[in-house]
mmCIF file of C-alpha atoms in Angstrom:
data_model
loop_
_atom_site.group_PDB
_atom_site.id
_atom_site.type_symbol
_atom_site.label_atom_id
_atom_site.label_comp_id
_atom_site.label_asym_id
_atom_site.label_seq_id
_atom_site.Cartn_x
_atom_site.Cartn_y
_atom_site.Cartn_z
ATOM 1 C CA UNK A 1290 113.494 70.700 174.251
ATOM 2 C CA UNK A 1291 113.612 74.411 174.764
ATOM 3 C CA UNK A 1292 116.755 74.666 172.394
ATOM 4 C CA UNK A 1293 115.067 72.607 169.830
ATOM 5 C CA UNK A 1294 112.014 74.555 169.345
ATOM 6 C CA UNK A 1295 114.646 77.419 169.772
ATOM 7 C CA UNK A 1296 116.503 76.246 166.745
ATOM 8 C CA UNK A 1297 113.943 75.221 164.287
ATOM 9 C CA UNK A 1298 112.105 78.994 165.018
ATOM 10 C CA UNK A 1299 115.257 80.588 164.181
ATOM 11 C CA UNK A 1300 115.251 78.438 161.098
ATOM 12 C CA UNK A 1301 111.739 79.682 160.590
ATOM 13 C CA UNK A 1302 112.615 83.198 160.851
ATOM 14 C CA UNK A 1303 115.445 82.918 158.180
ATOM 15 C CA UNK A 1304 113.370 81.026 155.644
ATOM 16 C CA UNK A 1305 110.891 83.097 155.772
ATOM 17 C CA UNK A 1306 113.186 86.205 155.609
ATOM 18 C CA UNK A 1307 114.660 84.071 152.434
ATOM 19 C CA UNK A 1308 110.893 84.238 150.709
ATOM 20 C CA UNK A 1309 110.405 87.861 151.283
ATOM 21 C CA UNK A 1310 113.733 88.700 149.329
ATOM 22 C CA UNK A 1311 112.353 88.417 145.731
ATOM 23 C CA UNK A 1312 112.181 91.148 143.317
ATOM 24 C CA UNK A 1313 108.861 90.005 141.786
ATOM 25 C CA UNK A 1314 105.905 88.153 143.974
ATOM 26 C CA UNK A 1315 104.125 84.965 142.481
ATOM 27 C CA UNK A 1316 101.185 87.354 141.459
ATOM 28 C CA UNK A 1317 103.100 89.206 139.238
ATOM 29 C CA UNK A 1318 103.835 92.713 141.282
ATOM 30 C CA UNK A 1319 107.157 94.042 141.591
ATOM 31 C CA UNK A 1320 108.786 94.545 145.157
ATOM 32 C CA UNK A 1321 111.139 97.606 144.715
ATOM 33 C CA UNK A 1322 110.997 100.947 146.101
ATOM 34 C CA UNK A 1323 112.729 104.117 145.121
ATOM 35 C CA UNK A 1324 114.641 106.313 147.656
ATOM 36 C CA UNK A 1325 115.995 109.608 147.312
ATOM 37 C CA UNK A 1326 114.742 110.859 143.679
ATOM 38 C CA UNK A 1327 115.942 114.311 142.820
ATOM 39 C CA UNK A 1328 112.815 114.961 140.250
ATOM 40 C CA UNK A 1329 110.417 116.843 141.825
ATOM 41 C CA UNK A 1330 106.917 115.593 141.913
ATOM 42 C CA UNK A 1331 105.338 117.661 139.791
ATOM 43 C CA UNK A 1332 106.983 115.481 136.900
ATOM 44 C CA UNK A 1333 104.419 113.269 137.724
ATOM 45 C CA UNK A 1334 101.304 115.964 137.408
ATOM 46 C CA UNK A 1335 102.591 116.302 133.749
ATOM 47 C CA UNK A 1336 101.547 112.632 132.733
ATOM 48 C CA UNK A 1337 98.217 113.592 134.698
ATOM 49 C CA UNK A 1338 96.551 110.503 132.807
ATOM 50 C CA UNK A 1339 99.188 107.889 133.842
ATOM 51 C CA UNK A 1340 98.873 109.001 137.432
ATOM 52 C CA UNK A 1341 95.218 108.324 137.428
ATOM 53 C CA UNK A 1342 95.066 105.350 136.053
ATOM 54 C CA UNK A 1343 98.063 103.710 138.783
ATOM 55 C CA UNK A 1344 96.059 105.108 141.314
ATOM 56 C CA UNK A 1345 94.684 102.507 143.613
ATOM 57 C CA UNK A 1346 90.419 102.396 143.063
ATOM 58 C CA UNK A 1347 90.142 104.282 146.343
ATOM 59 C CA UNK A 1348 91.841 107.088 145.604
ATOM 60 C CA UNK A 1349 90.780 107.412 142.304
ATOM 61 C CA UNK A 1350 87.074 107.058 143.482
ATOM 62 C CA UNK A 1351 87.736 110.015 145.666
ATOM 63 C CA UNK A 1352 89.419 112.170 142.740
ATOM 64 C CA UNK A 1353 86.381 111.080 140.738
ATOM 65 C CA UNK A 1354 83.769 112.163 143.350
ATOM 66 C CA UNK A 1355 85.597 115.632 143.892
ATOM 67 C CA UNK A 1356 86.439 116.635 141.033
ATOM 68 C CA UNK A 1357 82.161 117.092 140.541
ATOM 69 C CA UNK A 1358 80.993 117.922 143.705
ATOM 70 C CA UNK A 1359 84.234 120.731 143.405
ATOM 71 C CA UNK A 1360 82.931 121.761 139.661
ATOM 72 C CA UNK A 1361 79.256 122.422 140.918
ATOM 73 C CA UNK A 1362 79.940 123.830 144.024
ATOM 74 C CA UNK A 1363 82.873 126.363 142.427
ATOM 75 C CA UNK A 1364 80.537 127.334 139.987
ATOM 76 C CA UNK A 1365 78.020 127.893 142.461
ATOM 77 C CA UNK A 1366 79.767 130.388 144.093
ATOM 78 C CA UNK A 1367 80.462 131.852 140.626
ATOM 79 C CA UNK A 1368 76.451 132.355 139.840
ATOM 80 C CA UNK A 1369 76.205 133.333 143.537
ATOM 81 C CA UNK A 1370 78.252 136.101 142.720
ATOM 82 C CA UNK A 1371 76.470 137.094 139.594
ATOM 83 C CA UNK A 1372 73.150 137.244 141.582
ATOM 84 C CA UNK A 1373 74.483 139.327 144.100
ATOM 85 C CA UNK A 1374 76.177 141.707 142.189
ATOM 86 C CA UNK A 1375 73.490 141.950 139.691
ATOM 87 C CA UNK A 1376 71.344 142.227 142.815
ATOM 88 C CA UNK A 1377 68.794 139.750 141.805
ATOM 89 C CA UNK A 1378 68.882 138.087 145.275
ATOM 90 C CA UNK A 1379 65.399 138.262 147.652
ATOM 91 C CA UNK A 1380 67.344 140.755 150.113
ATOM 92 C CA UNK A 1381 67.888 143.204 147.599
ATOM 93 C CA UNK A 1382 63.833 143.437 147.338
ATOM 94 C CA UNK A 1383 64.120 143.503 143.740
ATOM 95 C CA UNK A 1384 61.233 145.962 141.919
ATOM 96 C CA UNK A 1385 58.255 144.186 139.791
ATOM 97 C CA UNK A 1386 59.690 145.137 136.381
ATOM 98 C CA UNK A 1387 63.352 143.407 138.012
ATOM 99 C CA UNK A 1388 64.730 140.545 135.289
ATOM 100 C CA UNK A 1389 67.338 138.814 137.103
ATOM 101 C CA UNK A 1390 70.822 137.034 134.955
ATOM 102 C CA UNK A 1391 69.239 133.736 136.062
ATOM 103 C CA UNK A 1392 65.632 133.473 137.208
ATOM 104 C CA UNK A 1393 65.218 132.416 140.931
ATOM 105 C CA UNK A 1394 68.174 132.216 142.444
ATOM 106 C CA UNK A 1395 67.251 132.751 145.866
ATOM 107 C CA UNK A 1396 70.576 131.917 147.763
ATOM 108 C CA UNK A 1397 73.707 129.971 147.451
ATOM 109 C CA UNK A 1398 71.786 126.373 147.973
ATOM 110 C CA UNK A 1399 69.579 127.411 144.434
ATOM 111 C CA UNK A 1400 72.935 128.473 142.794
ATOM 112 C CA UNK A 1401 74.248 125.179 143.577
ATOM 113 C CA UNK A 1402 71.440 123.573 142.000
ATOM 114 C CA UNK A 1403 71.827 125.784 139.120
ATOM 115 C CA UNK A 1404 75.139 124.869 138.914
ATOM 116 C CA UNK A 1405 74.378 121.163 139.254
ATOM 117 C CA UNK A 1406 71.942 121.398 136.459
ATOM 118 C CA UNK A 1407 73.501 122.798 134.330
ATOM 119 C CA UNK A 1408 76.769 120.889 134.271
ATOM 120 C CA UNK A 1409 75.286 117.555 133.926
ATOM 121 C CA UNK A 1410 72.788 119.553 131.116
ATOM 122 C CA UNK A 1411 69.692 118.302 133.500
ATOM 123 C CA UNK A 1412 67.652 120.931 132.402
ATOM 124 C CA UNK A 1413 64.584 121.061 134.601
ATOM 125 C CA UNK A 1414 63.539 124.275 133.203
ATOM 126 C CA UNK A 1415 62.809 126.134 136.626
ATOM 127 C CA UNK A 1416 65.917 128.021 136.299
ATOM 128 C CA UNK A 1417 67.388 129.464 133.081
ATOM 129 C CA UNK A 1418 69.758 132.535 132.288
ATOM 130 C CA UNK A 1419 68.145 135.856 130.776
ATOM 131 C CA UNK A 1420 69.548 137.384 127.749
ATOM 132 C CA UNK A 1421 69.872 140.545 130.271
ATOM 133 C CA UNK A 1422 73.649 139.166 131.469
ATOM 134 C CA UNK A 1423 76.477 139.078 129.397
ATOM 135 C CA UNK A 1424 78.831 137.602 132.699
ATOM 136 C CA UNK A 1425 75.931 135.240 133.095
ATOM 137 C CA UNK A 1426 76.081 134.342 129.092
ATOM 138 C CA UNK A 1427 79.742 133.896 129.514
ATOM 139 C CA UNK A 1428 80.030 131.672 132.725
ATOM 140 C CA UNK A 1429 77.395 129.335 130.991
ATOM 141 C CA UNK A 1430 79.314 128.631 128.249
ATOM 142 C CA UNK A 1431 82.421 128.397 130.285
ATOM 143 C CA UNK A 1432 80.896 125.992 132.654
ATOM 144 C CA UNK A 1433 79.610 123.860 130.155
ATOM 145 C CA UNK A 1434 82.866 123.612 128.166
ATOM 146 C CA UNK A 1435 84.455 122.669 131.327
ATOM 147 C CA UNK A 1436 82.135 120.200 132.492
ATOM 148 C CA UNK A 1437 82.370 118.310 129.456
ATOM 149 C CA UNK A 1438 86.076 118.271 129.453
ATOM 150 C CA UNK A 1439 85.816 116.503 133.498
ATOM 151 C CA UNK A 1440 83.339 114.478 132.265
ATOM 152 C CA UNK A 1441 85.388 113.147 129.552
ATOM 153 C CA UNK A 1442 88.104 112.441 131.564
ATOM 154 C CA UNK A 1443 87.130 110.947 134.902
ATOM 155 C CA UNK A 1444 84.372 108.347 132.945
ATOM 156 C CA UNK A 1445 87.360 107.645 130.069
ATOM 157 C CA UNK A 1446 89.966 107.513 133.184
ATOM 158 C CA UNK A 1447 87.197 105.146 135.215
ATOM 159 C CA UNK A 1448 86.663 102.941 132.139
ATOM 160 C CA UNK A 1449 90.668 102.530 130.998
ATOM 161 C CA UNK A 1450 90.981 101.474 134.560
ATOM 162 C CA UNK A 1451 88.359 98.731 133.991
ATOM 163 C CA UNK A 1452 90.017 97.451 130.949
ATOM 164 C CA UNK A 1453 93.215 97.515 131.687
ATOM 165 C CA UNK A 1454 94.920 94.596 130.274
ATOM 166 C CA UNK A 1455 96.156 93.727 134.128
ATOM 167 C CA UNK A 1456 92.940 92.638 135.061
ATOM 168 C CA UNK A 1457 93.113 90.312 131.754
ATOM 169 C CA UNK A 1458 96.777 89.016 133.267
ATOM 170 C CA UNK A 1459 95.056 87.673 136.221
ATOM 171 C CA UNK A 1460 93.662 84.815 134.610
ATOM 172 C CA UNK A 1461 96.972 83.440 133.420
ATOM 173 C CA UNK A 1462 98.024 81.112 136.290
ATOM 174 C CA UNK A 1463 101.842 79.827 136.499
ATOM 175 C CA UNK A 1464 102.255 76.510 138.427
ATOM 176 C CA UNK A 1465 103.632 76.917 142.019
ATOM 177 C CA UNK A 1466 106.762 75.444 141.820
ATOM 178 C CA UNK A 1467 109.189 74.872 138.619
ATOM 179 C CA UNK A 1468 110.333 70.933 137.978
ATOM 180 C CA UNK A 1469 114.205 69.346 137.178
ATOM 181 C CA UNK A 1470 114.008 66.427 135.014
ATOM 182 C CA UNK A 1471 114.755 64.962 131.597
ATOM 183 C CA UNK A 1472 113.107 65.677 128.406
ATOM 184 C CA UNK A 1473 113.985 64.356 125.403
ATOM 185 C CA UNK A 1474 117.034 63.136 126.693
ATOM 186 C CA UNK A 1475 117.815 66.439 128.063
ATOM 187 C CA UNK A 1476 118.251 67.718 131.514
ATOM 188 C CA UNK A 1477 115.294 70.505 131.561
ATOM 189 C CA UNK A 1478 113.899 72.925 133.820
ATOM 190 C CA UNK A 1479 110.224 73.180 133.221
ATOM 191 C CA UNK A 1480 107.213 75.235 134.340
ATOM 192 C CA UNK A 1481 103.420 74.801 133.713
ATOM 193 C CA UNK A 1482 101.242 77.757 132.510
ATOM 194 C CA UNK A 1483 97.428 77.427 131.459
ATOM 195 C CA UNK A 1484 94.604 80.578 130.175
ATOM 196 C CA UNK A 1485 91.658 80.612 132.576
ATOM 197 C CA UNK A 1486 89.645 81.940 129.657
ATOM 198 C CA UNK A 1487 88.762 80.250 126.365
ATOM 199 C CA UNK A 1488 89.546 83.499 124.632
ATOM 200 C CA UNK A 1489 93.160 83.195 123.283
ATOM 201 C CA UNK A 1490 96.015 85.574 123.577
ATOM 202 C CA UNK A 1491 97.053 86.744 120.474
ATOM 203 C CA UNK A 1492 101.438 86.612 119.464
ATOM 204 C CA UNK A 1493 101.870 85.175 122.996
ATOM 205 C CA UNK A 1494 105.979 84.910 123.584
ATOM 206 C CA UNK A 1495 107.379 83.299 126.709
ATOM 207 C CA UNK A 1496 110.909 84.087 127.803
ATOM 208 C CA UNK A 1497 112.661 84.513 131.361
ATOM 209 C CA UNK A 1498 115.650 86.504 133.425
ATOM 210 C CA UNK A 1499 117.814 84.809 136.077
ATOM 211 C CA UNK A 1500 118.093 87.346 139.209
ATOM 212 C CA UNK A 1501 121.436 86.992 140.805
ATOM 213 C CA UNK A 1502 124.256 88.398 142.247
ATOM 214 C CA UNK A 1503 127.570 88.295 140.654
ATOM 215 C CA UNK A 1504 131.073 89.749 140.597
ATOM 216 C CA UNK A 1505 132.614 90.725 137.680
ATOM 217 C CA UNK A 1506 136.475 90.453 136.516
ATOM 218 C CA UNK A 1507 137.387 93.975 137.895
ATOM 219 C CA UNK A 1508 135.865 93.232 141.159
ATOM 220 C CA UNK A 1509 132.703 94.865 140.790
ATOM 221 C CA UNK A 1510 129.415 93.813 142.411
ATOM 222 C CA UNK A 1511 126.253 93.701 140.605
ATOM 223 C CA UNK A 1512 123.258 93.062 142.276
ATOM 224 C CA UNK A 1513 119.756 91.675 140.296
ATOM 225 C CA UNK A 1514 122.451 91.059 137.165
ATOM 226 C CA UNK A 1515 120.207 89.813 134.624
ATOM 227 C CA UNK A 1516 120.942 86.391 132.752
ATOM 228 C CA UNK A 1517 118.760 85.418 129.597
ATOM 229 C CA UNK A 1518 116.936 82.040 130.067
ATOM 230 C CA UNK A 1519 115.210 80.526 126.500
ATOM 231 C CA UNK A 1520 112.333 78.924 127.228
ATOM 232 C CA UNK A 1521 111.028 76.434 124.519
ATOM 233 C CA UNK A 1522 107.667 75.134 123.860
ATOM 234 C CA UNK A 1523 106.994 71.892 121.755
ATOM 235 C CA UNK A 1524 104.385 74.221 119.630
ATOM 236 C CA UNK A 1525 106.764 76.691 119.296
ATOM 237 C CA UNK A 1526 108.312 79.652 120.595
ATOM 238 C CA UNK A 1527 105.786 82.035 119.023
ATOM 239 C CA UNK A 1528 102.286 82.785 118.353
ATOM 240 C CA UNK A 1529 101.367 80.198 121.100
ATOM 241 C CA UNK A 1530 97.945 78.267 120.615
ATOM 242 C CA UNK A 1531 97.249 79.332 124.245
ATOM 243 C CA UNK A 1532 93.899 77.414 124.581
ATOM 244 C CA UNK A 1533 95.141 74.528 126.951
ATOM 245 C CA UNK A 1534 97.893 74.199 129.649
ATOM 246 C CA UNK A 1535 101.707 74.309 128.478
ATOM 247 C CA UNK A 1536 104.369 73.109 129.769
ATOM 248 C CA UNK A 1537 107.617 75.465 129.128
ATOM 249 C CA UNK A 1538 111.321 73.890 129.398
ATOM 250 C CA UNK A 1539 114.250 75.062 129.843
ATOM 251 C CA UNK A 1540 117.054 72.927 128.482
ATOM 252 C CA UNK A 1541 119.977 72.888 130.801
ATOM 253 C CA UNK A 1542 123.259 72.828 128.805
ATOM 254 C CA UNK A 1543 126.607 74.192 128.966
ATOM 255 C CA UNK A 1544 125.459 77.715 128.329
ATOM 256 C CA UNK A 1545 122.777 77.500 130.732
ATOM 257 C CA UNK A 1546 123.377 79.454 134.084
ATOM 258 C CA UNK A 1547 122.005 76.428 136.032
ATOM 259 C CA UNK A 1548 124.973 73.549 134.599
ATOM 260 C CA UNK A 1549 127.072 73.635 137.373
ATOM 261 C CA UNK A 1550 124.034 73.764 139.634
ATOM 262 C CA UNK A 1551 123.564 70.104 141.346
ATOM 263 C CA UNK A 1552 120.045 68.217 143.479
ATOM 264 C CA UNK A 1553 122.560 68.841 146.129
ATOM 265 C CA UNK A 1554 123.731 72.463 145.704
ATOM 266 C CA UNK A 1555 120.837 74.342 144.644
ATOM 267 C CA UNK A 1556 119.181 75.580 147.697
ATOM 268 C CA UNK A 1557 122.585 76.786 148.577
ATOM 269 C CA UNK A 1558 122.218 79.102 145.746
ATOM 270 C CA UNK A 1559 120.862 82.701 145.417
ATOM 271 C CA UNK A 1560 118.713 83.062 142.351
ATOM 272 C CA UNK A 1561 115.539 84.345 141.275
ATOM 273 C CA UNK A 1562 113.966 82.864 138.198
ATOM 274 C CA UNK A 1563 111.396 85.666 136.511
ATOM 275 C CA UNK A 1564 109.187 84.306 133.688
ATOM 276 C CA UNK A 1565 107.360 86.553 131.444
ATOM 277 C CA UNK A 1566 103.955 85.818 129.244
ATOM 278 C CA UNK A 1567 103.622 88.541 126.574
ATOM 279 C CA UNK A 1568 100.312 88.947 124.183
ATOM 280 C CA UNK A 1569 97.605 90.327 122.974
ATOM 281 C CA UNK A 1570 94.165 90.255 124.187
ATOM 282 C CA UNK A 1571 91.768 89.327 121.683
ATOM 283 C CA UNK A 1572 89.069 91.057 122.921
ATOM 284 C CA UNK A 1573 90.443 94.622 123.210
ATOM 285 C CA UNK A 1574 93.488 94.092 121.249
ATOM 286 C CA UNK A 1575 95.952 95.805 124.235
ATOM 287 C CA UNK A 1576 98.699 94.259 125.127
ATOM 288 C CA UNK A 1577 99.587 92.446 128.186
ATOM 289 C CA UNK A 1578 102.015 90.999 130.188
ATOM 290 C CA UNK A 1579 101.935 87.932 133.108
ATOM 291 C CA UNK A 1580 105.262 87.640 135.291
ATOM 292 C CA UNK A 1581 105.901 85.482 138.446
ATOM 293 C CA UNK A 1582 109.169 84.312 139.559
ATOM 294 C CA UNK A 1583 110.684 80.968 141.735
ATOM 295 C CA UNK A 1584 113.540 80.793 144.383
ATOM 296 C CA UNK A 1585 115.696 78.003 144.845
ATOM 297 C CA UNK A 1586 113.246 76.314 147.419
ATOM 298 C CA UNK A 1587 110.533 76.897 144.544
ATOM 299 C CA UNK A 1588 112.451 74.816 142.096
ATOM 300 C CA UNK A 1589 112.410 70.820 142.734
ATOM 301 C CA UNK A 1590 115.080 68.712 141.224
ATOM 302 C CA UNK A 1591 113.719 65.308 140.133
ATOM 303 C CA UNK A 1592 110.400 65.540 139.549
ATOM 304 C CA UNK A 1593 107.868 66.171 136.344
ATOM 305 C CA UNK A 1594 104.418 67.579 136.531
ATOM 306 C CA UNK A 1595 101.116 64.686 136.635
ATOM 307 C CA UNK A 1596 99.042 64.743 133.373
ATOM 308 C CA UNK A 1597 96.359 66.937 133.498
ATOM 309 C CA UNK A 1598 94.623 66.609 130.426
ATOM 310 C CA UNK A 1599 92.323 63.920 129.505
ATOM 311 C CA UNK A 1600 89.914 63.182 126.901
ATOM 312 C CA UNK A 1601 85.906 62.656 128.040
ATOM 313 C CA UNK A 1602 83.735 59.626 126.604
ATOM 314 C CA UNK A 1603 81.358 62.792 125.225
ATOM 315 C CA UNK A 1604 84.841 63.014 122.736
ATOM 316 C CA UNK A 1605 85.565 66.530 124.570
ATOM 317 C CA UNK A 1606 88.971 67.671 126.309
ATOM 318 C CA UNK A 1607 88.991 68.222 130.073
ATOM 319 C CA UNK A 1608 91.845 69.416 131.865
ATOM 320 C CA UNK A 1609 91.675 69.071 135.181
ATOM 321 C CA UNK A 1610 93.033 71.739 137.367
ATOM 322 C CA UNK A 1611 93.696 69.698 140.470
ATOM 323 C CA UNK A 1612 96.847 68.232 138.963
ATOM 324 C CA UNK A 1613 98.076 71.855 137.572
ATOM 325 C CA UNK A 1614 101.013 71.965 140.263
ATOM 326 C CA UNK A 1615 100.798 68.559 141.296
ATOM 327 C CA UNK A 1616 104.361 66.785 140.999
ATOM 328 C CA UNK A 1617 105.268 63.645 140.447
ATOM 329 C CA UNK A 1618 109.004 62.299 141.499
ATOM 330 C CA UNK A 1619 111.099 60.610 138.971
ATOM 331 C CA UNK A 1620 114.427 59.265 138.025
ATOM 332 C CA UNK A 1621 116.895 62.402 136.891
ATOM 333 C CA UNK A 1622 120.435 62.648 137.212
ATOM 334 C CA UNK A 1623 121.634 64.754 140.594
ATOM 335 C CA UNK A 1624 123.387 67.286 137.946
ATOM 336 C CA UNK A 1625 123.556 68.562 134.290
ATOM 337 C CA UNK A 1626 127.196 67.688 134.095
ATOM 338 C CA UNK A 1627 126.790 64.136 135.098
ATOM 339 C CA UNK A 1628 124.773 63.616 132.383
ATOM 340 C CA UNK A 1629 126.828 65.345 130.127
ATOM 341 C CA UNK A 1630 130.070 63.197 130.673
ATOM 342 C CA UNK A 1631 127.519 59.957 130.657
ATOM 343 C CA UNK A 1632 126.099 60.951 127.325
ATOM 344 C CA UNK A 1633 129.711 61.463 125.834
ATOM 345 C CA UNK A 1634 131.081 58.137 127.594
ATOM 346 C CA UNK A 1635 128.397 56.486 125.443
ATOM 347 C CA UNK A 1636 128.616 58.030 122.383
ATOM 348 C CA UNK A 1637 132.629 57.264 122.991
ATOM 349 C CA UNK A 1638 131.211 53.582 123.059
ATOM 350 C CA UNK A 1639 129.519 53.292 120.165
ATOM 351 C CA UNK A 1640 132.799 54.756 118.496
ATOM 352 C CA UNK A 1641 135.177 52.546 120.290
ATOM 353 C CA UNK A 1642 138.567 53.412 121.666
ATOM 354 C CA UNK A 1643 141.557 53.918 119.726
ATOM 355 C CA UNK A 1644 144.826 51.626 121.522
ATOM 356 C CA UNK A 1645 147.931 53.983 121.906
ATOM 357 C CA UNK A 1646 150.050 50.894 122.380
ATOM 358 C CA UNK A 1647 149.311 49.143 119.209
ATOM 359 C CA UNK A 1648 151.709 49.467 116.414
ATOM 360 C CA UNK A 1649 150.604 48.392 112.772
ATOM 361 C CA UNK A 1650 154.248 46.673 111.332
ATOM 362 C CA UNK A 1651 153.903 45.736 107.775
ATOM 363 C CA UNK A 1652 155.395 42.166 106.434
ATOM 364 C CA UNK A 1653 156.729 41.343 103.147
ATOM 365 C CA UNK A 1654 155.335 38.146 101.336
ATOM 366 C CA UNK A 1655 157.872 36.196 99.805
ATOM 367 C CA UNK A 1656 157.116 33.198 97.798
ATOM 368 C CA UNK A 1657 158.360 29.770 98.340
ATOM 369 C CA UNK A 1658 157.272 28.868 95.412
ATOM 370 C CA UNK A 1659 159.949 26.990 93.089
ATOM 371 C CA UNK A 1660 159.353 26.854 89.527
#
């Protein structure tokens, strides 16, 4: 009993091992990390705005709240200064006939306010700069050039980040597992994908890379080679009408990678199938792009998806998503090349089959004939 459970937790253990070791999740994100770049990091200070926006909301929330609070509390400091070398502060017991660079400034918490108000143009009117201060002029209409640059840019970086097209990618769902079966006569590898949203994606184009490790002629080994798999959709290939679920295929012929793959063989295999949904959002007209990806154990040889779309008595469409990745088993040939050789034994049929043996010998008619 004890080498039982034993056995099937070390079979746990490597199938789940198996599952980690994909290059793209189901959600779309990509598991690869880079080790020992030479570039310095500052490369990545130059694109400042990328940076920002692949921040992770945390970290961009802080960067967002410090970037003010640093502004007004910098500049603070700055009209502290002013005050204190113009000596318009209360210690300096300033005469009657005193006019200060910025009326009452009392102490580095007023500056602050001063600062604060005058960076986000609050204007409350207690506080205002005298024409007696040229520095005080100056750092005015530094500060408020400056705070209208930050302003820009955090609120333009916070808003790209809320309309980035990702967020629009998250409501294109693939199904969970990718079907083997015939289509059309075909041996086909097919996968379901269906738009949350009723608003369409605009020049949609589906297409897909096989994952795999292979060895080349000279010897060499080349990990994540990448194989081109044509999907085909009965709409067409291009400019999808996205507005119900599709069903993509993948027709499995001689020049398909997955020919000499059999029912039998395939979860001996080590692939990774990644399947890519570009368009254009019609609201905001940015582009986007939907990936997910299937292993071997992902991929089920003789079985088709269950309908899912139905039409009500109200004459409206309904798709239900229950049956989105529900499969249904069916009759398929065990491999691509079985079919193959059937499909040319009957076309040989319909032909017929030409006798070496036989021999056409000609006779010559004579007539018996007397006159």
């Amino acid at each position: 009993m004890f080498s039982y459970l034993r056995k099937r937790f070390s079979r746990h253990l490597r199938e789940r091992s198996r599952r980690r070791a994909r290059l793209v999740s189901k959600d779309g994100r990509c598991n690869i990390e880079f080790g020992n770049v030479e570039q310095s990091r500052f490369v990545f200070l130059i694109d400042i705005w990328t940076t920002i926006l692949d921040l992770r909301w945390r970290y961009k929330m802080t960067i967002f709240i410090s970037a003010f609070l640093g502004s007004w509390f910098l500049f603070g400091l700055l009209w502290y200064v002013v005050a204190y070398i113009h000596k318009d502060l209360p210690e300096f017991n300033p005469s009657i006939n005193h006019t200060p660079c910025v009326e009452n400034i009392n102490g580095l918490t007023s500056a602050f306010l001063f600062s604060l108000e005058t960076q986000v143009t609050i204007g409350y009117g207690f506080r205002c700069v005298t024409e007696q201060c040229a520095t005080a002029i100056f750092l005015l209409i530094f500060q408020s050039i400056l705070g209208v640059i930050i302003n820009s840019f955090m609120c333009g970086a916070i808003l790209a980040k809320i309309s980035r097209s990702k967020n629009r990618a998250k409501t294109i769902t693939f199904s969970k597992n990718a079907v083997i079966s015939k289509r059309g006569g075909k041996l086909c590898l097919l996968i379901r994908v269906a738009n949350l949203r009723k608003s369409l994606l605009i020049g949609s184009h589906i297409y897909g890379k096989l994952l795999k490790t292979t060895i080349t002629p000279e010897g060499e080994t080349i990990i994540l080679d990448q194989v081109n798999i044509e999907f085909i959709v009965d709409a067409g290939n291009e400019n999808l009408f996205f507005i119900s679920p599709l069903t993509i295929y993948h027709i499995i012929d001689k020049n398909s990678p997955f020919f000499h793959m059999a029912a039998e063989t395939i979860l001996q295999q080590d692939f990774e199938l990644v399947v890519f949904l570009d368009g254009t959002v019609e609201a905001t007209s940015a582009t986007c792009q939907v990936r997910t990806s299937y292993i071997p154990e992902e991929v089920l040889w003789g079985y088709r998806f269950a309908p899912i779309v139905s039409k009500t008595k109200e004459g409206k469409y309904r798709v239900d998503f229950q049956n989105f990745s529900k499969t249904v088993a069916v009759e398929t040939p065990h491999c691509a090349f079985c079919l193959h050789n059937e499909r040319e034994a009957k076309a040989k049929e319909k032909k017929g089959f030409d006798n070496p043996g036989f021999v056409l010998s000609e006779v010559n008619e004579t007539s018996d004939t007397k006159m």
